[in-house]
Amino acid sequence: MQNATTAVEPIVGIDLGTTNSLVAVAMWPLTGDAAARAPRVLPDDAGLAMCPSVVRFGEGEPVVGVEAKQRAAEFPLTTVGSVKRLMGRSLADAAGDLPYLSYKVVAGPAATARVEVPVGDGVKVVSPQEVSAYVLRALREQASARLGVPVRKAVVTVPAYFDDAQRQATRDAGRIAGLEVVRIVNEPTAAALAYGLGLRAGSGLRDQVIVVYDFGGGTFDVSVLRLVAGEAGGGAGGEAGPAAAADAFQVLSTAGDTHLGGDDVDHLVMQWLLGEIAAEAGQEIAAVPGVRSAVQAAAERAKIALSDAESTEVVLPLPGGRRLVRVLGRGQLEAMIMPLVERTLECCKRAMRDAAKQLAGESVSAVVMVGGSTRIPLVRRRVAEVFGCEPYTAVDPDQVVALGAAVQAGVLMQQQAGLGRSAVLLDVLPLSLGLETVGGAVAKLIFRNSATPCRASEMFSTSVDGQTSIKLSVLQGEREMAADCRLLGTFHLRGIPPMPAGIPQVRVEFAVDANGVLSVSAVEQRSGKRAAVQIVPNHGLSAEEVERIELESFKHAREDMTRHRIADLIANSALDLHWINRQLKQHAAKLETASREQLEGAVTRLSELAAAARQDWRSVSADEFHKVKESLDRASMRLHEVAIAESLRSQNIGDR
Ligand code: AMP
């Protein structure tokens, strides 16, 4: 008899975007390690996750993706991009979009929009579905290559406002590409699914209102969704045919602007740069076509740099061996683009007003960020202000829709395999969350089975003198050593004022909200420097996996405790030895011979033991290590007294 799971084919999730498309998978292979089954994008042979939704037609096979996009300016009439704007629409409907397209659009059967490209001596007329099919085929091949099995089924996303004709056109595109579109999912719904929203079976959550803010390269969309409690689990578990997680979401309203995006931000920076060039080198230089395209690229680079840095330098070579050098500050950029950001917020307000008619006063419980332009700090800040909550940014905003489509596909595969819903969907945290400490041990901040929402904080410090940055590794699991836990993410707290090891006070806070999204922040108390990261801890985690992790931790409990203790002893000994050796160098002469010899003996013993423990933690006894460390503590008391007396004396001298 064939095992049910081996008969199931992979179903991938596809974000068929206006400018870029991506393919992702989740819960595949159907059984096995959670980390390996977490939602992930399937890149192309060159390792690129995003495939530009661009197709260039010619005599032979069309060219798809990066190459077609790169040479678009060279072949404006045969390079077809943004074809999503034409999908399932009549020529009249699409009229507003035509000025933005470089190729010719004509009326086909039933007045539908068709693309006409010159090929050889004649012309070729293709439907938007056919153009999209080339992109889908490229993604299908990419997915098959990465998974090592033929891919024939997909969940494909569309904007929430797509009508039936547009959805049908998307299905047809799939069919032409040899893909069965097993489900069409709204993009905002997919984004919510990528955060695990709507997957929490039997949870006591009330109906939730979720806003999806999608600010991409060329378009802005906002959707207000209602996650219907109760159905969330039942719908996904589905007795009624191929019901799926996405069924738990209702679209209450949408608003947006089909021509507002990152390109407009670039345009503003470009205008400023062109003005600077005109002022410095003359109007005619600013008008040279080569200069304009260089300025456009520089504008986008500067914008992207300012999402991380406070300021950036723009260097532009100009004709005649001259160059323009300007520094652009984040504040300056923010002032320039504020009106654009406010326009998106106006759309949000409109969508909220429309949704309010169907709401009984519920407030927004989560805002999900989608699209590359949501990396702009001003955008995040203003969205947080308008909605009164920190938006979800943990999942890469370029990938979140594809990953969510993959989550939906994963649920369908699980059902087909008869595995039921084995994702972990509880109101409690299934596994503990913590941080890696010096020496590789884990400091748990939130323990397993804590009810969500929950939060916890702890103070940490530096381990090296003058250390100005700390790397924080966020871990999940029950074991005592970081290497045995799942690494959820890392981030750096930089800009700590240089101080001796152990002096800076860094408060690290873990907060898990009702949806299970974890926010970790670290604040150095003296300077106020802050860094934060957001993580979705339960991605791809199955009930079996949680059980396995639990069993492992029981099995290794005793050994793990010892190992953790020794790791802490090594780290603390290093700090102590460092301090003592430094003080000894300065004050050894002031110590009585007996105390000095005793101290030096204790230093040697502890150093040797720590070195042996570093080599092989099993070669030392934790109790003995502890005792030797304590005897060094005692032996160093006299040195402490001398050091304090000396420092007081030097202070007094300084005071006089
Ligand atoms: P999308 O259509 O979602 O792929 O979004 C692409 C847009 O996001 C383009 O306008 C990019 O310039 C913009 N973008 C990508 N990364 C960043 C970043 N780090 N900061 C600001 N904008 C970005």
XYZ file of C-alpha atoms and ligand atoms in Angstrom:
679
model
C 0.000 0.000 0.000
C 1.230 3.489 -0.758
C 1.798 5.853 2.078
C -0.613 8.809 1.827
C 2.172 11.334 2.287
C 4.247 9.985 -0.600
C 1.297 10.343 -2.981
C 0.923 14.061 -2.294
C 2.499 16.444 -4.748
C 4.083 19.691 -3.630
C 1.897 22.783 -3.884
C 3.823 26.017 -4.088
C 2.721 29.555 -3.270
C 3.191 32.199 -5.946
C 3.064 35.962 -5.616
C 2.413 37.062 -9.191
C 3.299 40.731 -8.801
C 3.086 43.778 -11.040
C 6.858 44.310 -11.003
C 8.251 41.160 -9.374
C 7.061 37.616 -8.792
C 8.184 35.014 -6.268
C 7.593 31.361 -5.554
C 7.708 29.815 -2.062
C 6.950 26.573 -0.297
C 6.005 25.569 3.234
C 5.434 22.294 5.067
C 7.497 20.519 2.450
C 8.649 17.799 2.798
C 5.446 16.840 4.555
C 7.132 15.353 7.568
C 10.414 16.036 9.277
C 12.321 18.831 10.887
C 10.314 22.012 11.527
C 13.089 24.377 10.511
C 13.464 22.618 7.163
C 9.705 22.843 6.545
C 9.303 26.504 7.487
C 7.950 28.756 4.729
C 10.795 29.718 2.421
C 11.212 31.243 -0.997
C 12.631 29.093 -3.766
C 15.288 31.149 -5.573
C 16.471 30.821 -9.162
C 19.768 29.239 -10.191
C 21.583 32.490 -9.442
C 20.119 32.555 -5.932
C 17.685 35.390 -6.656
C 14.315 35.151 -4.943
C 12.560 37.787 -7.044
C 11.838 37.261 -10.700
C 11.002 40.548 -12.444
C 7.556 40.139 -14.041
C 8.994 41.182 -17.378
C 8.957 39.298 -20.690
C 10.762 40.285 -23.887
C 9.415 38.887 -27.126
C 11.496 38.231 -30.209
C 12.015 35.631 -32.905
C 12.731 32.712 -30.578
C 11.615 31.857 -27.048
C 10.751 34.956 -25.029
C 13.290 36.153 -22.468
C 11.881 36.285 -18.927
C 12.940 37.965 -15.707
C 16.186 39.723 -14.837
C 17.620 39.777 -18.336
C 14.403 41.110 -19.866
C 14.225 43.833 -17.209
C 17.864 44.852 -17.524
C 17.559 45.517 -21.241
C 14.037 46.960 -21.122
C 15.201 50.461 -22.072
C 16.872 49.027 -25.181
C 13.732 47.196 -26.331
C 10.810 49.338 -25.164
C 8.330 47.996 -27.711
C 8.961 44.285 -27.239
C 9.571 44.264 -23.484
C 6.344 43.689 -21.609
C 6.232 44.582 -17.932
C 3.429 45.435 -15.492
C 1.077 43.228 -17.528
C -0.853 42.550 -14.319
C -2.422 45.951 -14.888
C -4.108 44.500 -18.001
C -5.159 41.080 -16.696
C -8.818 40.340 -17.344
C -9.542 43.940 -18.290
C -11.001 45.584 -21.340
C -9.008 48.116 -23.266
C -11.336 50.830 -21.969
C -10.846 49.736 -18.327
C -7.105 49.761 -18.752
C -7.010 53.200 -20.433
C -5.673 54.932 -17.313
C -2.692 52.598 -17.190
C -1.674 52.850 -20.821
C 0.455 56.018 -20.485
C 2.690 54.076 -18.075
C 3.346 51.196 -20.474
C 6.108 51.312 -23.090
C 4.529 48.715 -25.397
C 1.415 48.828 -27.534
C -1.914 47.673 -26.146
C -4.745 46.853 -28.551
C -8.303 45.543 -28.322
C -8.717 41.784 -28.670
C -11.829 39.594 -28.678
C -14.703 41.039 -26.622
C -12.754 44.309 -26.350
C -10.219 42.722 -23.969
C -6.799 44.307 -23.682
C -4.077 42.577 -25.706
C -0.393 43.307 -26.072
C 0.957 43.907 -29.569
C 4.688 43.534 -30.128
C 6.621 43.891 -33.372
C 8.311 40.610 -34.288
C 10.358 40.330 -37.451
C 8.401 42.049 -40.215
C 5.050 41.608 -38.571
C 3.441 41.892 -35.196
C 2.528 39.382 -32.529
C -0.584 39.853 -30.427
C -0.564 38.141 -27.044
C -3.004 38.139 -24.179
C -1.931 39.338 -20.723
C -2.580 35.758 -19.568
C 0.005 34.443 -22.009
C 2.556 37.022 -20.891
C 1.947 36.124 -17.234
C 2.193 32.459 -18.138
C 5.820 32.961 -19.190
C 6.586 34.346 -15.755
C 4.664 31.532 -14.062
C 6.459 28.923 -16.130
C 9.821 30.354 -15.121
C 8.746 30.174 -11.468
C 7.428 26.642 -11.879
C 10.747 25.500 -13.359
C 12.636 27.302 -10.625
C 10.525 25.578 -7.951
C 10.878 22.153 -9.576
C 14.649 22.586 -9.707
C 14.878 23.604 -6.040
C 12.525 20.900 -4.771
C 13.856 18.184 -7.049
C 10.344 17.058 -8.028
C 8.016 18.299 -10.747
C 5.785 21.120 -9.548
C 2.312 21.174 -11.085
C 0.136 22.863 -8.487
C 0.132 26.317 -7.000
C -1.719 28.746 -4.809
C -1.538 32.112 -6.579
C -2.252 35.504 -5.029
C -4.177 38.424 -6.520
C -5.055 41.890 -5.186
C -8.131 41.896 -2.961
C -9.910 44.205 -5.408
C -9.503 41.848 -8.411
C -12.905 41.013 -9.899
C -14.000 37.632 -11.228
C -12.651 38.267 -14.714
C -9.254 39.234 -13.341
C -9.183 36.160 -11.084
C -10.184 33.905 -13.962
C -7.463 35.454 -16.129
C -4.945 34.596 -13.400
C -6.164 30.976 -13.312
C -5.884 30.828 -17.106
C -2.330 32.129 -16.962
C -1.531 29.256 -14.584
C -3.130 26.710 -16.874
C -1.127 27.976 -19.880
C 2.012 27.607 -17.769
C 1.149 24.013 -16.906
C 0.095 24.855 -13.374
C -3.143 23.912 -11.728
C -4.102 26.939 -9.662
C -5.611 25.098 -6.713
C -6.572 28.302 -5.041
C -6.560 32.031 -5.611
C -5.817 33.907 -2.408
C -6.054 37.628 -1.791
C -2.632 39.226 -1.339
C -3.501 40.837 2.019
C -4.851 37.531 3.286
C -1.623 35.815 2.266
C 0.371 38.474 4.106
C -1.654 37.803 7.262
C -1.177 34.048 6.869
C 2.575 34.528 6.655
C 2.384 35.803 10.231
C 0.406 32.754 11.282
C -2.769 34.818 11.667
C -5.835 32.735 11.025
C -4.023 29.521 11.839
C -4.770 29.356 15.540
C -7.312 26.586 15.857
C -9.761 26.612 18.707
C -8.280 29.780 20.076
C -10.324 31.999 22.295
C -9.564 34.974 20.080
C -12.431 37.260 19.292
C -12.944 38.427 15.738
C -9.838 40.363 14.870
C -9.429 43.324 12.559
C -6.216 43.255 10.564
C -4.932 46.009 8.318
C -2.551 45.129 5.503
C -0.518 48.107 4.308
C 1.132 47.310 0.974
C 3.511 49.972 -0.327
C 5.474 48.597 -3.259
C 7.438 50.044 -6.146
C 4.548 51.305 -8.243
C 1.351 50.771 -6.286
C -0.148 51.338 -2.874
C -2.921 49.164 -1.461
C -4.486 48.984 1.942
C -6.958 46.309 2.958
C -8.960 45.886 6.101
C -9.600 42.244 6.913
C -11.677 40.542 9.526
C -10.346 37.300 10.895
C -13.394 35.360 11.920
C -12.785 33.504 15.167
C -13.987 29.928 15.350
C -13.863 29.459 11.619
C -10.175 30.076 11.823
C -9.521 26.551 12.942
C -12.588 24.792 11.644
C -12.390 26.375 8.218
C -8.815 25.324 7.824
C -9.361 21.860 9.225
C -12.190 21.684 6.789
C -14.812 19.024 6.435
C -16.252 21.007 3.572
C -13.980 20.146 0.691
C -10.850 22.133 0.050
C -11.602 24.805 2.627
C -8.431 26.444 3.792
C -6.915 28.902 6.175
C -7.669 31.833 3.893
C -11.387 31.195 4.365
C -11.126 32.612 7.836
C -10.550 36.095 6.404
C -13.160 38.490 5.104
C -12.108 41.533 3.145
C -14.036 44.422 4.695
C -12.635 47.186 2.540
C -9.791 48.134 0.258
C -8.375 51.441 -0.876
C -5.259 52.495 -2.668
C -3.588 54.277 -5.484
C -2.479 52.268 -8.501
C 0.218 54.825 -9.284
C 1.840 55.590 -5.958
C 4.936 53.750 -4.822
C 8.667 53.692 -4.241
C 9.165 54.947 -7.798
C 7.559 58.240 -6.739
C 9.950 58.468 -3.803
C 12.856 57.940 -6.214
C 11.397 60.606 -8.444
C 11.432 63.227 -5.678
C 15.051 62.464 -4.794
C 15.863 62.582 -8.494
C 14.263 66.032 -8.873
C 16.361 67.325 -6.021
C 19.570 65.874 -7.483
C 18.796 67.266 -10.938
C 18.258 70.677 -9.351
C 21.647 70.439 -7.663
C 23.294 69.414 -10.940
C 21.626 72.271 -12.798
C 22.829 74.736 -10.147
C 26.369 73.439 -10.196
C 26.951 72.419 -13.806
C 24.159 74.062 -15.748
C 20.666 73.144 -16.906
C 21.910 71.509 -20.090
C 23.999 68.942 -18.171
C 20.974 67.958 -16.096
C 19.059 67.268 -19.295
C 21.599 64.812 -20.808
C 19.784 61.419 -21.044
C 22.766 59.440 -19.646
C 22.883 61.773 -16.658
C 19.170 61.319 -16.001
C 19.370 57.529 -15.842
C 22.444 57.679 -13.579
C 20.596 60.137 -11.340
C 17.593 57.836 -11.174
C 19.711 54.889 -10.065
C 21.561 57.061 -7.545
C 18.258 58.341 -6.171
C 16.987 54.825 -5.454
C 20.333 53.813 -3.911
C 20.290 56.865 -1.641
C 16.705 56.182 -0.578
C 17.524 52.562 0.288
C 20.681 53.571 2.163
C 18.665 56.027 4.271
C 16.429 53.239 5.533
C 19.431 52.124 7.622
C 21.741 55.125 7.849
C 21.087 58.657 9.106
C 22.804 60.152 6.103
C 24.315 59.054 2.818
C 26.726 60.490 0.294
C 25.691 60.682 -3.338
C 28.548 60.854 -5.835
C 27.581 61.395 -9.462
C 30.078 61.524 -12.317
C 29.130 64.298 -14.750
C 30.216 64.884 -18.346
C 33.549 66.647 -18.700
C 35.210 64.777 -15.843
C 33.288 66.700 -13.220
C 31.303 65.144 -10.431
C 28.584 66.107 -8.047
C 28.985 65.169 -4.393
C 26.073 65.729 -2.020
C 25.113 64.418 1.384
C 21.464 63.567 1.901
C 20.184 63.237 5.453
C 17.283 61.051 6.510
C 15.449 64.124 7.808
C 15.770 65.801 4.420
C 14.393 62.739 2.652
C 11.539 62.553 5.125
C 10.614 66.174 4.497
C 10.582 65.506 0.746
C 8.421 62.397 0.886
C 6.101 63.297 3.735
C 3.251 64.280 1.345
C 3.461 60.862 -0.373
C 3.344 59.031 2.936
C 0.407 61.165 4.037
C -1.413 60.191 0.853
C -1.098 56.530 1.797
C -2.433 57.342 5.242
C -5.425 59.130 3.741
C -6.188 55.881 1.872
C -5.900 54.014 5.178
C -8.382 56.345 6.796
C -10.771 55.912 3.891
C -10.502 52.130 4.105
C -11.102 52.260 7.861
C -14.178 54.454 7.364
C -15.545 51.991 4.785
C -14.839 49.025 7.032
C -16.372 50.715 10.064
C -19.830 50.186 8.591
C -19.341 46.457 9.062
C -17.582 46.637 12.397
C -19.067 46.837 15.846
C -16.439 49.207 17.128
C -13.622 46.630 17.190
C -10.191 48.170 16.982
C -7.324 47.134 14.759
C -5.342 44.328 16.348
C -2.494 44.046 13.851
C -1.055 45.981 10.939
C 0.918 43.864 8.483
C 3.532 45.581 6.326
C 4.011 44.463 2.719
C 6.188 45.849 -0.098
C 9.749 47.142 -0.239
C 8.770 50.737 0.513
C 7.601 49.775 4.018
C 11.295 49.547 4.937
C 11.351 53.359 5.016
C 11.485 54.319 8.713
C 9.126 57.295 8.217
C 6.512 54.950 6.753
C 6.770 52.596 9.730
C 6.642 55.469 12.187
C 3.600 57.150 10.665
C 1.718 53.864 10.297
C 2.425 53.105 13.968
C 1.150 56.567 14.929
C -2.007 56.369 12.860
C -2.993 52.876 14.005
C -1.620 53.148 17.525
C 0.301 49.880 17.320
C 3.704 48.692 16.173
C 3.254 47.298 12.622
C 4.385 43.751 11.803
C 7.677 43.842 9.961
C 9.243 40.524 10.995
C 8.729 38.854 7.643
C 10.616 40.291 4.646
C 8.086 42.710 3.085
C 9.079 41.610 -0.421
C 8.473 37.958 0.391
C 5.573 38.080 2.815
C 2.837 37.538 0.198
C 4.600 34.577 -1.437
C 5.359 33.045 1.974
C 1.718 33.411 2.985
C 0.593 31.771 -0.263
C 2.976 28.940 0.636
C 1.433 28.668 4.113
C -1.978 28.265 2.486
C -0.524 25.697 0.081
C 1.002 23.871 3.056
C -2.366 23.633 4.777
C -3.886 22.164 1.599
C -1.072 19.624 1.256
C -1.476 18.557 4.867
C -5.170 17.995 4.281
C -4.549 16.014 1.123
C -2.022 13.868 2.925
C -4.572 13.199 5.652
C -2.211 14.687 8.192
C -4.844 17.091 9.451
C -3.751 20.333 10.910
C -0.575 19.611 12.740
C 0.679 23.157 12.932
C 1.031 24.451 16.441
C -1.901 26.694 17.022
C -2.216 27.365 20.672
C -2.819 30.255 22.971
C 0.293 29.301 24.872
C 3.875 29.381 23.721
C 4.850 25.827 22.869
C 8.568 26.366 23.441
C 10.704 28.652 25.600
C 12.298 31.789 24.175
C 15.645 33.172 25.221
C 18.976 34.736 24.348
C 22.417 33.289 23.854
C 24.798 34.391 26.584
C 28.596 34.560 26.524
C 29.913 31.028 26.409
C 27.034 29.663 24.362
C 24.489 29.015 27.113
C 20.856 30.130 26.885
C 19.184 32.648 29.188
C 15.471 31.858 28.928
C 13.277 34.926 29.217
C 9.883 33.407 28.507
C 9.187 29.827 29.484
C 7.206 27.295 27.520
C 3.490 27.128 28.179
C 3.327 30.840 29.016
C -0.046 32.203 27.959
C 0.113 34.874 25.238
C 0.289 37.826 25.233
C 3.264 37.875 27.574
C 6.446 39.819 28.151
C 9.652 39.541 30.160
C 12.846 41.518 30.467
C 16.326 41.014 31.818
C 19.535 43.006 32.152
C 22.595 41.993 30.161
C 26.037 43.497 29.858
C 29.220 43.405 27.817
C 31.950 40.791 28.229
C 34.942 42.724 26.903
C 36.333 46.113 27.950
C 35.359 48.947 25.628
C 32.845 46.783 23.772
C 30.565 49.091 21.762
C 28.269 46.568 20.141
C 26.476 43.438 21.290
C 25.173 40.688 19.066
C 21.906 39.276 20.323
C 20.855 35.816 19.201
C 17.220 34.960 19.850
C 16.622 31.275 20.514
C 13.728 28.907 20.881
C 13.839 25.561 22.615
C 14.186 23.735 25.870
C 17.866 22.828 25.850
C 20.427 24.730 27.875
C 23.004 25.415 25.173
C 22.398 27.701 22.202
C 23.745 25.130 19.765
C 20.928 22.757 20.737
C 18.158 25.335 20.278
C 16.595 26.845 17.186
C 18.102 30.187 16.192
C 15.175 32.472 15.373
C 17.136 35.578 14.525
C 20.042 37.823 15.405
C 20.474 41.550 15.684
C 23.077 44.030 16.868
C 22.868 46.754 19.450
C 25.488 49.288 18.376
C 26.716 52.585 19.699
C 27.213 51.492 23.317
C 29.565 54.017 24.967
C 32.901 52.293 25.672
C 33.007 51.097 29.298
C 34.743 48.319 31.196
C 33.266 44.855 30.677
C 30.171 44.196 32.735
C 29.371 47.872 33.368
C 26.930 48.770 30.552
C 23.375 47.878 31.425
C 21.366 46.570 28.511
C 17.717 45.870 29.164
C 16.422 43.225 26.795
C 12.696 42.819 26.546
C 10.782 39.961 24.917
C 7.120 40.641 24.144
C 4.845 38.088 22.507
C 1.507 39.470 21.329
C -1.809 37.650 21.087
C -0.927 36.472 17.576
C 2.297 34.881 18.733
C 4.527 37.503 17.084
C 7.659 38.122 19.154
C 9.250 41.571 19.452
C 12.679 41.717 21.038
C 14.197 45.052 21.987
C 17.504 45.923 23.614
C 18.159 49.326 25.196
C 21.487 50.450 26.664
C 20.399 52.409 29.700
C 23.024 55.147 29.769
C 23.004 56.157 26.096
C 19.421 55.156 25.345
C 20.691 53.322 22.221
C 18.045 50.901 21.072
C 17.795 48.023 18.630
C 14.880 45.754 18.001
C 13.794 42.799 15.940
C 10.484 41.128 15.280
C 10.129 37.388 14.771
C 7.368 34.870 14.132
C 8.548 32.009 16.358
C 6.136 29.275 15.400
C 6.644 29.195 11.661
C 6.487 25.644 10.424
C 6.467 24.186 13.885
C 4.357 21.067 14.144
C 2.939 19.427 17.238
C 5.220 16.416 16.653
C 8.232 18.667 16.470
C 7.339 20.318 19.767
C 6.984 16.888 21.318
C 10.350 15.789 19.987
C 12.034 18.924 21.336
C 10.444 18.341 24.731
C 11.565 14.723 24.877
C 15.101 15.674 23.895
C 15.247 18.234 26.660
C 14.119 15.637 29.229
C 16.672 13.186 27.943
C 19.510 15.686 28.177
C 18.276 17.564 31.244
C 21.020 16.588 33.681
C 23.863 16.867 31.197
C 22.489 20.180 29.905
C 22.320 21.705 33.374
C 25.954 20.841 34.011
C 26.980 22.183 30.664
C 25.098 25.436 31.235
C 26.714 25.807 34.669
C 30.162 25.236 33.245
C 29.565 27.695 30.397
C 28.556 30.356 32.944
C 31.580 29.514 35.119
C 33.891 29.890 32.128
C 32.373 33.280 31.238
C 32.444 34.604 34.811
C 35.963 33.293 35.412
C 37.158 35.094 32.298
C 35.734 38.398 33.588
C 37.250 37.872 37.066
C 40.644 36.770 35.781
C 40.776 39.699 33.409
C 40.128 42.177 36.213
C 42.476 40.485 38.701
C 45.359 40.203 36.254
C 45.027 43.881 35.397
C 44.930 44.959 39.045
C 47.792 42.615 39.919
C 49.995 44.278 37.336
C 49.366 47.634 38.983
C 49.282 46.740 42.647
C 51.192 43.470 43.134
C 53.978 45.315 44.948
C 51.556 46.660 47.518
C 50.316 43.201 48.516
C 51.815 41.243 51.383
C 53.896 38.369 50.008
C 51.649 35.685 51.471
C 48.454 37.183 49.989
C 50.129 37.710 46.673
C 51.397 34.137 46.470
C 48.038 32.780 47.501
C 46.298 34.912 44.895
C 48.724 33.961 42.135
C 48.230 30.285 42.968
C 44.445 30.674 42.795
C 44.704 32.552 39.497
C 46.800 29.755 38.013
C 44.429 27.043 39.227
C 41.333 28.773 37.873
C 43.004 29.667 34.563
C 44.029 26.054 34.052
C 40.615 24.736 34.924
C 38.846 27.246 32.662
C 41.180 26.364 29.798
C 40.508 22.656 30.317
C 36.733 23.318 30.420
C 36.943 25.295 27.208
C 38.695 22.362 25.556
C 36.224 19.783 26.826
C 33.547 20.638 29.314
C 33.242 16.994 30.340
C 36.831 16.931 31.597
C 36.012 19.140 34.595
C 33.635 18.843 37.500
C 31.252 21.784 37.817
C 31.389 21.555 41.631
C 35.147 21.630 41.697
C 35.204 24.492 39.147
C 32.804 26.402 41.378
C 34.993 25.777 44.442
C 38.162 26.929 42.692
C 36.381 30.061 41.538
C 35.195 30.757 45.062
C 38.696 30.310 46.432
C 39.916 32.878 43.899
C 37.136 35.228 45.062
C 38.422 34.866 48.642
C 42.076 35.148 47.688
C 41.404 38.352 45.733
C 39.710 40.191 48.589
C 42.931 41.846 49.718
C 43.633 42.968 46.153
C 40.173 44.534 45.987
C 40.873 46.474 49.194
C 44.201 47.717 47.879
C 42.680 48.677 44.513
C 39.839 50.610 46.140
C 42.197 52.399 48.527
C 44.413 53.344 45.580
C 41.532 54.645 43.534
C 40.278 56.732 46.478
C 43.764 58.105 46.994
C 44.084 59.132 43.350
C 40.647 60.709 43.472
C 41.633 62.725 46.541
C 44.752 63.875 44.818
C 42.640 64.844 41.829
C 40.172 66.711 44.050
C 42.734 68.914 45.666
P 8.091 45.841 -4.244
O 7.260 46.288 -5.403
O 7.328 45.409 -3.080
O 9.181 44.885 -4.619
O 8.837 47.149 -3.732
C 9.888 47.694 -4.432
C 10.113 49.096 -3.940
O 10.663 49.053 -2.631
C 11.104 49.847 -4.815
O 10.646 51.167 -5.009
C 12.354 49.829 -3.962
O 13.168 50.949 -4.242
C 11.773 49.910 -2.590
N 12.700 49.455 -1.550
C 13.339 48.269 -1.472
N 14.138 48.227 -0.402
C 14.002 49.422 0.231
C 14.584 50.004 1.402
N 15.469 49.339 2.145
N 14.212 51.258 1.741
C 13.325 51.943 0.991
N 12.752 51.439 -0.118
C 13.086 50.204 -0.508
